[in-house]
Amino acid sequence: MTDHAQEQEMEIEALEAILMDDFKEIHSGESGLNTSNRCFQIKVVPQDDEADFESTPVQLALIFSHTEKYPDEPPLLNVKSLRGMRTEDLRVLKEKLQQEASENLGMAMIYTLVTSAKEWLSEQFAQDSIIENAEAEEAAKDDIIIPHGEPVTVETFLAWRERFEAELALERAKIMPESALTAPKEKKLTGRQWFESGRAKGVATVNEESDEEDDEDIDFDDDDFEDDEEDMLEHYLAEKSDSSSHSSRRAN
């Protein structure tokens, strides 16, 4: 056995020990190489310690055969797609590996080429992931619902508050007896006094009673029903939100 043949045999044994199931001998007719010498195939995936072969989206086979004078001359090389590899990518990778083989003459280089292929796949796979993530982010932005409606400003809030207070005054008038609405102000009870007197339980009875009750003119004290501005603002914003949601549903 020549020195070259001995070196080649030692390299094959080392590759079998390191790569185990990812390394196998194949028939020369399957290799795509123009040789009748022994041919070998190595499964290559992106360099990721946490990923297994079956889960990786891109996988390839690095095929090689020793020439008579290897490692003093480059080995015969070929690459095939096992999953997700484009023809152009395979061409680029093959040229890269052939260039590296020429730069590593004089030493066993197959494992070095395998490592280089892994790194190249990792770079390409990472770039594809970045592009996919960017596209996903753009799609997510398109799905964001832009709220529509009148913006909240001091002017719109004050206008709403004026309408709200007017509506509140009308509600008060509906539950108060007529005598309370027409009595002189100095004889009016506060809203709290009116409710505590028990007369709020029977407004109809109040209207049917004598002039003595008419003298007890009743009114609400505005201070008892006046919401503070913070509560009114919350109420206003809630109304605006409901209105905007209703408008969006109608638009859809």
CSV table of C-alpha atoms in Angstrom, one decimal:
chain,number,residue,atom,x,y,z
A,1,MET,CA,0.0,0.0,0.0
A,2,THR,CA,1.4,3.4,-1.0
A,3,ASP,CA,1.7,6.3,1.4
A,4,HIS,CA,-1.2,8.0,-0.3
A,5,ALA,CA,-3.4,5.0,-0.1
A,6,GLN,CA,-2.5,4.6,3.6
A,7,GLU,CA,-3.3,8.2,4.4
A,8,GLN,CA,-6.6,7.9,2.5
A,9,GLU,CA,-7.6,4.7,4.5
A,10,MET,CA,-6.8,6.4,7.8
A,11,GLU,CA,-8.9,9.4,6.9
A,12,ILE,CA,-11.9,7.2,6.0
A,13,GLU,CA,-11.6,5.4,9.4
A,14,ALA,CA,-11.4,8.8,11.2
A,15,LEU,CA,-14.5,10.1,9.3
A,16,GLU,CA,-16.5,7.0,10.2
A,17,ALA,CA,-15.6,7.4,13.9
A,18,ILE,CA,-16.5,11.1,14.0
A,19,LEU,CA,-19.6,11.2,11.7
A,20,MET,CA,-21.0,7.8,12.4
A,21,ASP,CA,-24.4,7.4,10.7
A,22,ASP,CA,-23.9,10.6,8.7
A,23,PHE,CA,-21.1,8.9,6.8
A,24,LYS,CA,-21.5,6.0,4.3
A,25,GLU,CA,-19.9,4.5,1.2
A,26,ILE,CA,-22.0,4.6,-1.9
A,27,HIS,CA,-21.7,3.1,-5.4
A,28,SER,CA,-19.8,5.2,-7.9
A,29,GLY,CA,-22.8,5.3,-10.2
A,30,GLU,CA,-24.7,7.2,-7.5
A,31,SER,CA,-22.0,9.7,-6.9
A,32,GLY,CA,-22.2,11.8,-10.0
A,33,LEU,CA,-18.4,11.6,-10.1
A,34,ASN,CA,-16.5,10.4,-13.1
A,35,THR,CA,-14.6,7.6,-11.3
A,36,SER,CA,-14.6,4.0,-10.5
A,37,ASN,CA,-12.9,4.5,-7.2
A,38,ARG,CA,-14.6,4.1,-3.9
A,39,CYS,CA,-17.1,7.0,-3.2
A,40,PHE,CA,-18.5,8.2,0.1
A,41,GLN,CA,-21.4,10.4,1.1
A,42,ILE,CA,-21.7,12.7,4.2
A,43,LYS,CA,-24.9,14.2,5.3
A,44,VAL,CA,-24.5,18.0,6.0
A,45,VAL,CA,-26.9,20.3,7.8
A,46,PRO,CA,-26.6,23.8,9.2
A,47,GLN,CA,-24.3,24.1,12.2
A,48,ASP,CA,-26.8,24.0,15.1
A,49,ASP,CA,-26.2,21.8,18.2
A,50,GLU,CA,-29.8,21.8,19.1
A,51,ALA,CA,-31.3,20.8,15.7
A,52,ASP,CA,-31.6,17.2,14.5
A,53,PHE,CA,-31.3,16.1,10.9
A,54,GLU,CA,-35.0,15.5,10.4
A,55,SER,CA,-36.1,19.0,11.6
A,56,THR,CA,-33.7,21.1,9.6
A,57,PRO,CA,-35.2,22.8,6.5
A,58,VAL,CA,-32.0,22.5,4.4
A,59,GLN,CA,-29.9,19.4,4.0
A,60,LEU,CA,-27.3,18.3,1.5
A,61,ALA,CA,-25.0,15.4,0.7
A,62,LEU,CA,-21.3,16.0,0.3
A,63,ILE,CA,-19.9,13.3,-2.0
A,64,PHE,CA,-16.2,12.7,-2.4
A,65,SER,CA,-13.7,10.2,-3.9
A,66,HIS,CA,-10.0,10.1,-3.3
A,67,THR,CA,-7.8,10.5,-6.3
A,68,GLU,CA,-4.6,8.4,-6.7
A,69,LYS,CA,-2.4,11.2,-5.4
A,70,TYR,CA,-4.7,12.7,-2.7
A,71,PRO,CA,-4.0,14.6,-0.5
A,72,ASP,CA,-1.3,16.1,-2.8
A,73,GLU,CA,-4.1,16.8,-5.2
A,74,PRO,CA,-7.8,17.7,-4.6
A,75,PRO,CA,-10.4,15.0,-4.1
A,76,LEU,CA,-13.3,14.6,-6.5
A,77,LEU,CA,-16.2,16.5,-5.1
A,78,ASN,CA,-20.0,16.7,-5.6
A,79,VAL,CA,-22.9,18.1,-3.6
A,80,LYS,CA,-26.6,17.0,-3.8
A,81,SER,CA,-29.7,18.4,-2.2
A,82,LEU,CA,-31.4,16.2,0.4
A,83,ARG,CA,-33.9,18.9,1.3
A,84,GLY,CA,-34.6,22.5,0.4
A,85,MET,CA,-31.4,23.2,-1.6
A,86,ARG,CA,-31.7,25.2,-4.9
A,87,THR,CA,-29.5,24.3,-7.9
A,88,GLU,CA,-27.8,27.6,-7.8
A,89,ASP,CA,-26.9,27.2,-4.2
A,90,LEU,CA,-25.4,23.8,-4.8
A,91,ARG,CA,-23.3,25.3,-7.7
A,92,VAL,CA,-22.0,28.1,-5.5
A,93,LEU,CA,-21.2,25.7,-2.6
A,94,LYS,CA,-19.4,23.3,-4.9
A,95,GLU,CA,-17.2,26.0,-6.3
A,96,LYS,CA,-16.4,27.2,-2.7
A,97,LEU,CA,-15.4,23.7,-1.6
A,98,GLN,CA,-13.2,23.1,-4.6
A,99,GLN,CA,-11.4,26.3,-4.0
A,100,GLU,CA,-10.8,25.4,-0.3
A,101,ALA,CA,-9.6,22.0,-1.4
A,102,SER,CA,-7.0,23.6,-3.6
A,103,GLU,CA,-5.9,25.7,-0.6
A,104,ASN,CA,-5.4,22.7,1.7
A,105,LEU,CA,-3.3,20.4,-0.5
A,106,GLY,CA,-0.8,18.2,1.4
A,107,MET,CA,-3.1,17.3,4.3
A,108,ALA,CA,-6.3,15.3,4.9
A,109,MET,CA,-9.0,17.9,4.2
A,110,ILE,CA,-12.5,16.1,4.0
A,111,TYR,CA,-13.5,17.0,7.5
A,112,THR,CA,-12.4,20.6,7.0
A,113,LEU,CA,-14.6,20.7,3.9
A,114,VAL,CA,-17.6,19.3,5.8
A,115,THR,CA,-17.2,22.0,8.5
A,116,SER,CA,-17.0,24.7,5.8
A,117,ALA,CA,-20.2,23.4,4.2
A,118,LYS,CA,-21.9,23.4,7.6
A,119,GLU,CA,-20.9,27.0,8.2
A,120,TRP,CA,-22.0,28.1,4.7
A,121,LEU,CA,-25.4,26.4,5.2
A,122,SER,CA,-25.8,28.1,8.6
A,123,GLU,CA,-25.1,31.5,7.1
A,124,GLN,CA,-27.6,31.0,4.2
A,125,PHE,CA,-30.2,29.6,6.6
A,126,ALA,CA,-29.8,32.5,9.0
A,127,GLN,CA,-30.3,35.0,6.1
A,128,ASP,CA,-33.4,33.2,5.0
A,129,SER,CA,-34.8,33.3,8.5
A,130,ILE,CA,-34.1,37.0,8.8
A,131,ILE,CA,-36.0,37.6,5.5
A,132,GLU,CA,-38.9,35.5,6.6
A,133,ASN,CA,-39.1,37.2,10.0
A,134,ALA,CA,-39.0,40.6,8.3
A,135,GLU,CA,-41.9,39.6,6.0
A,136,ALA,CA,-43.8,38.2,9.0
A,137,GLU,CA,-43.4,41.6,10.8
A,138,GLU,CA,-44.6,43.5,7.8
A,139,ALA,CA,-47.6,41.2,7.5
A,140,ALA,CA,-48.4,41.8,11.2
A,141,LYS,CA,-48.2,45.5,10.7
A,142,ASP,CA,-50.8,45.2,7.9
A,143,ASP,CA,-53.1,43.4,10.3
A,144,ILE,CA,-53.1,46.2,12.9
A,145,ILE,CA,-56.4,47.9,13.1
A,146,ILE,CA,-56.2,51.7,13.0
A,147,PRO,CA,-58.9,53.2,15.1
A,148,HIS,CA,-61.2,55.7,13.4
A,149,GLY,CA,-63.4,58.4,15.0
A,150,GLU,CA,-63.3,61.9,16.3
A,151,PRO,CA,-60.1,62.7,18.3
A,152,VAL,CA,-60.5,63.6,21.9
A,153,THR,CA,-59.7,67.3,22.5
A,154,VAL,CA,-60.6,69.8,25.2
A,155,GLU,CA,-63.2,71.3,22.8
A,156,THR,CA,-64.9,68.0,22.0
A,157,PHE,CA,-65.0,67.1,25.7
A,158,LEU,CA,-66.5,70.4,26.8
A,159,ALA,CA,-69.2,70.1,24.1
A,160,TRP,CA,-70.0,66.6,25.2
A,161,ARG,CA,-70.1,67.7,28.9
A,162,GLU,CA,-72.6,70.4,28.0
A,163,ARG,CA,-74.9,67.9,26.3
A,164,PHE,CA,-74.4,65.4,29.2
A,165,GLU,CA,-75.4,68.0,31.8
A,166,ALA,CA,-78.5,68.9,29.7
A,167,GLU,CA,-79.5,65.3,29.5
A,168,LEU,CA,-79.0,64.9,33.3
A,169,ALA,CA,-81.2,67.9,34.0
A,170,LEU,CA,-84.0,66.4,31.9
A,171,GLU,CA,-83.7,63.1,33.8
A,172,ARG,CA,-84.0,65.0,37.1
A,173,ALA,CA,-87.1,66.8,35.8
A,174,LYS,CA,-88.8,63.4,35.0
A,175,ILE,CA,-88.6,62.1,38.5
A,176,MET,CA,-89.4,65.3,40.4
A,177,PRO,CA,-93.0,66.5,41.2
A,178,GLU,CA,-94.3,69.5,39.4
A,179,SER,CA,-94.5,71.5,42.6
A,180,ALA,CA,-90.8,71.1,43.1
A,181,LEU,CA,-90.1,72.5,39.7
A,182,THR,CA,-92.3,75.6,40.1
A,183,ALA,CA,-91.7,76.6,43.7
A,184,PRO,CA,-89.6,79.6,44.8
A,185,LYS,CA,-86.0,78.8,45.3
A,186,GLU,CA,-85.9,79.7,49.0
A,187,LYS,CA,-88.4,76.9,49.8
A,188,LYS,CA,-86.7,74.2,47.8
A,189,LEU,CA,-85.1,71.1,49.5
A,190,THR,CA,-81.9,69.7,48.4
A,191,GLY,CA,-82.0,66.4,46.4
A,192,ARG,CA,-80.6,64.5,49.3
A,193,GLN,CA,-83.3,66.0,51.7
A,194,TRP,CA,-86.0,65.1,49.2
A,195,PHE,CA,-84.9,61.4,49.0
A,196,GLU,CA,-84.3,61.1,52.8
A,197,SER,CA,-87.9,62.4,53.4
A,198,GLY,CA,-89.3,59.3,51.8
A,199,ARG,CA,-91.3,61.3,49.2
A,200,ALA,CA,-89.3,59.9,46.3
A,201,LYS,CA,-91.0,56.6,46.9
A,202,GLY,CA,-94.3,57.9,45.8
A,203,VAL,CA,-94.1,60.9,43.4
A,204,ALA,CA,-97.8,60.4,42.4
A,205,THR,CA,-98.9,60.7,46.1
A,206,VAL,CA,-97.0,64.0,46.4
A,207,ASN,CA,-98.9,65.4,43.4
A,208,GLU,CA,-102.3,64.5,44.9
A,209,GLU,CA,-101.7,65.9,48.4
A,210,SER,CA,-102.9,69.3,49.8
A,211,ASP,CA,-101.4,72.8,49.4
A,212,GLU,CA,-99.4,72.1,52.5
A,213,GLU,CA,-97.2,69.8,50.4
A,214,ASP,CA,-97.2,72.3,47.6
A,215,ASP,CA,-95.6,74.7,50.0
A,216,GLU,CA,-92.8,72.2,50.6
A,217,ASP,CA,-91.2,72.9,47.3
A,218,ILE,CA,-88.5,70.4,46.4
A,219,ASP,CA,-85.6,70.6,44.1
A,220,PHE,CA,-82.3,68.8,43.7
A,221,ASP,CA,-79.1,70.6,44.8
A,222,ASP,CA,-76.8,70.7,41.8
A,223,ASP,CA,-73.9,69.8,44.0
A,224,ASP,CA,-75.4,66.4,44.8
A,225,PHE,CA,-75.6,65.4,41.2
A,226,GLU,CA,-72.6,67.1,39.7
A,227,ASP,CA,-70.0,64.6,38.6
A,228,ASP,CA,-66.4,65.6,39.0
A,229,GLU,CA,-64.6,66.2,35.7
A,230,GLU,CA,-62.4,63.1,36.0
A,231,ASP,CA,-65.4,60.8,36.2
A,232,MET,CA,-67.1,62.6,33.4
A,233,LEU,CA,-64.0,62.3,31.2
A,234,GLU,CA,-63.9,58.6,31.8
A,235,HIS,CA,-67.5,58.3,30.8
A,236,TYR,CA,-66.9,60.4,27.7
A,237,LEU,CA,-63.9,58.3,26.6
A,238,ALA,CA,-66.0,55.1,27.1
A,239,GLU,CA,-68.7,56.5,24.9
A,240,LYS,CA,-66.1,57.5,22.2
A,241,SER,CA,-64.6,54.0,22.3
A,242,ASP,CA,-68.0,52.4,21.9
A,243,SER,CA,-68.8,54.7,19.0
A,244,SER,CA,-65.5,54.0,17.3
A,245,SER,CA,-65.9,50.2,17.6
A,246,HIS,CA,-69.4,50.4,16.2
A,247,SER,CA,-68.2,52.5,13.2
A,248,SER,CA,-65.4,50.0,12.5
A,249,ARG,CA,-67.8,47.1,12.5
A,250,ARG,CA,-70.1,48.8,10.1
A,251,ALA,CA,-67.2,49.6,7.8
A,252,ASN,CA,-66.1,46.0,7.8
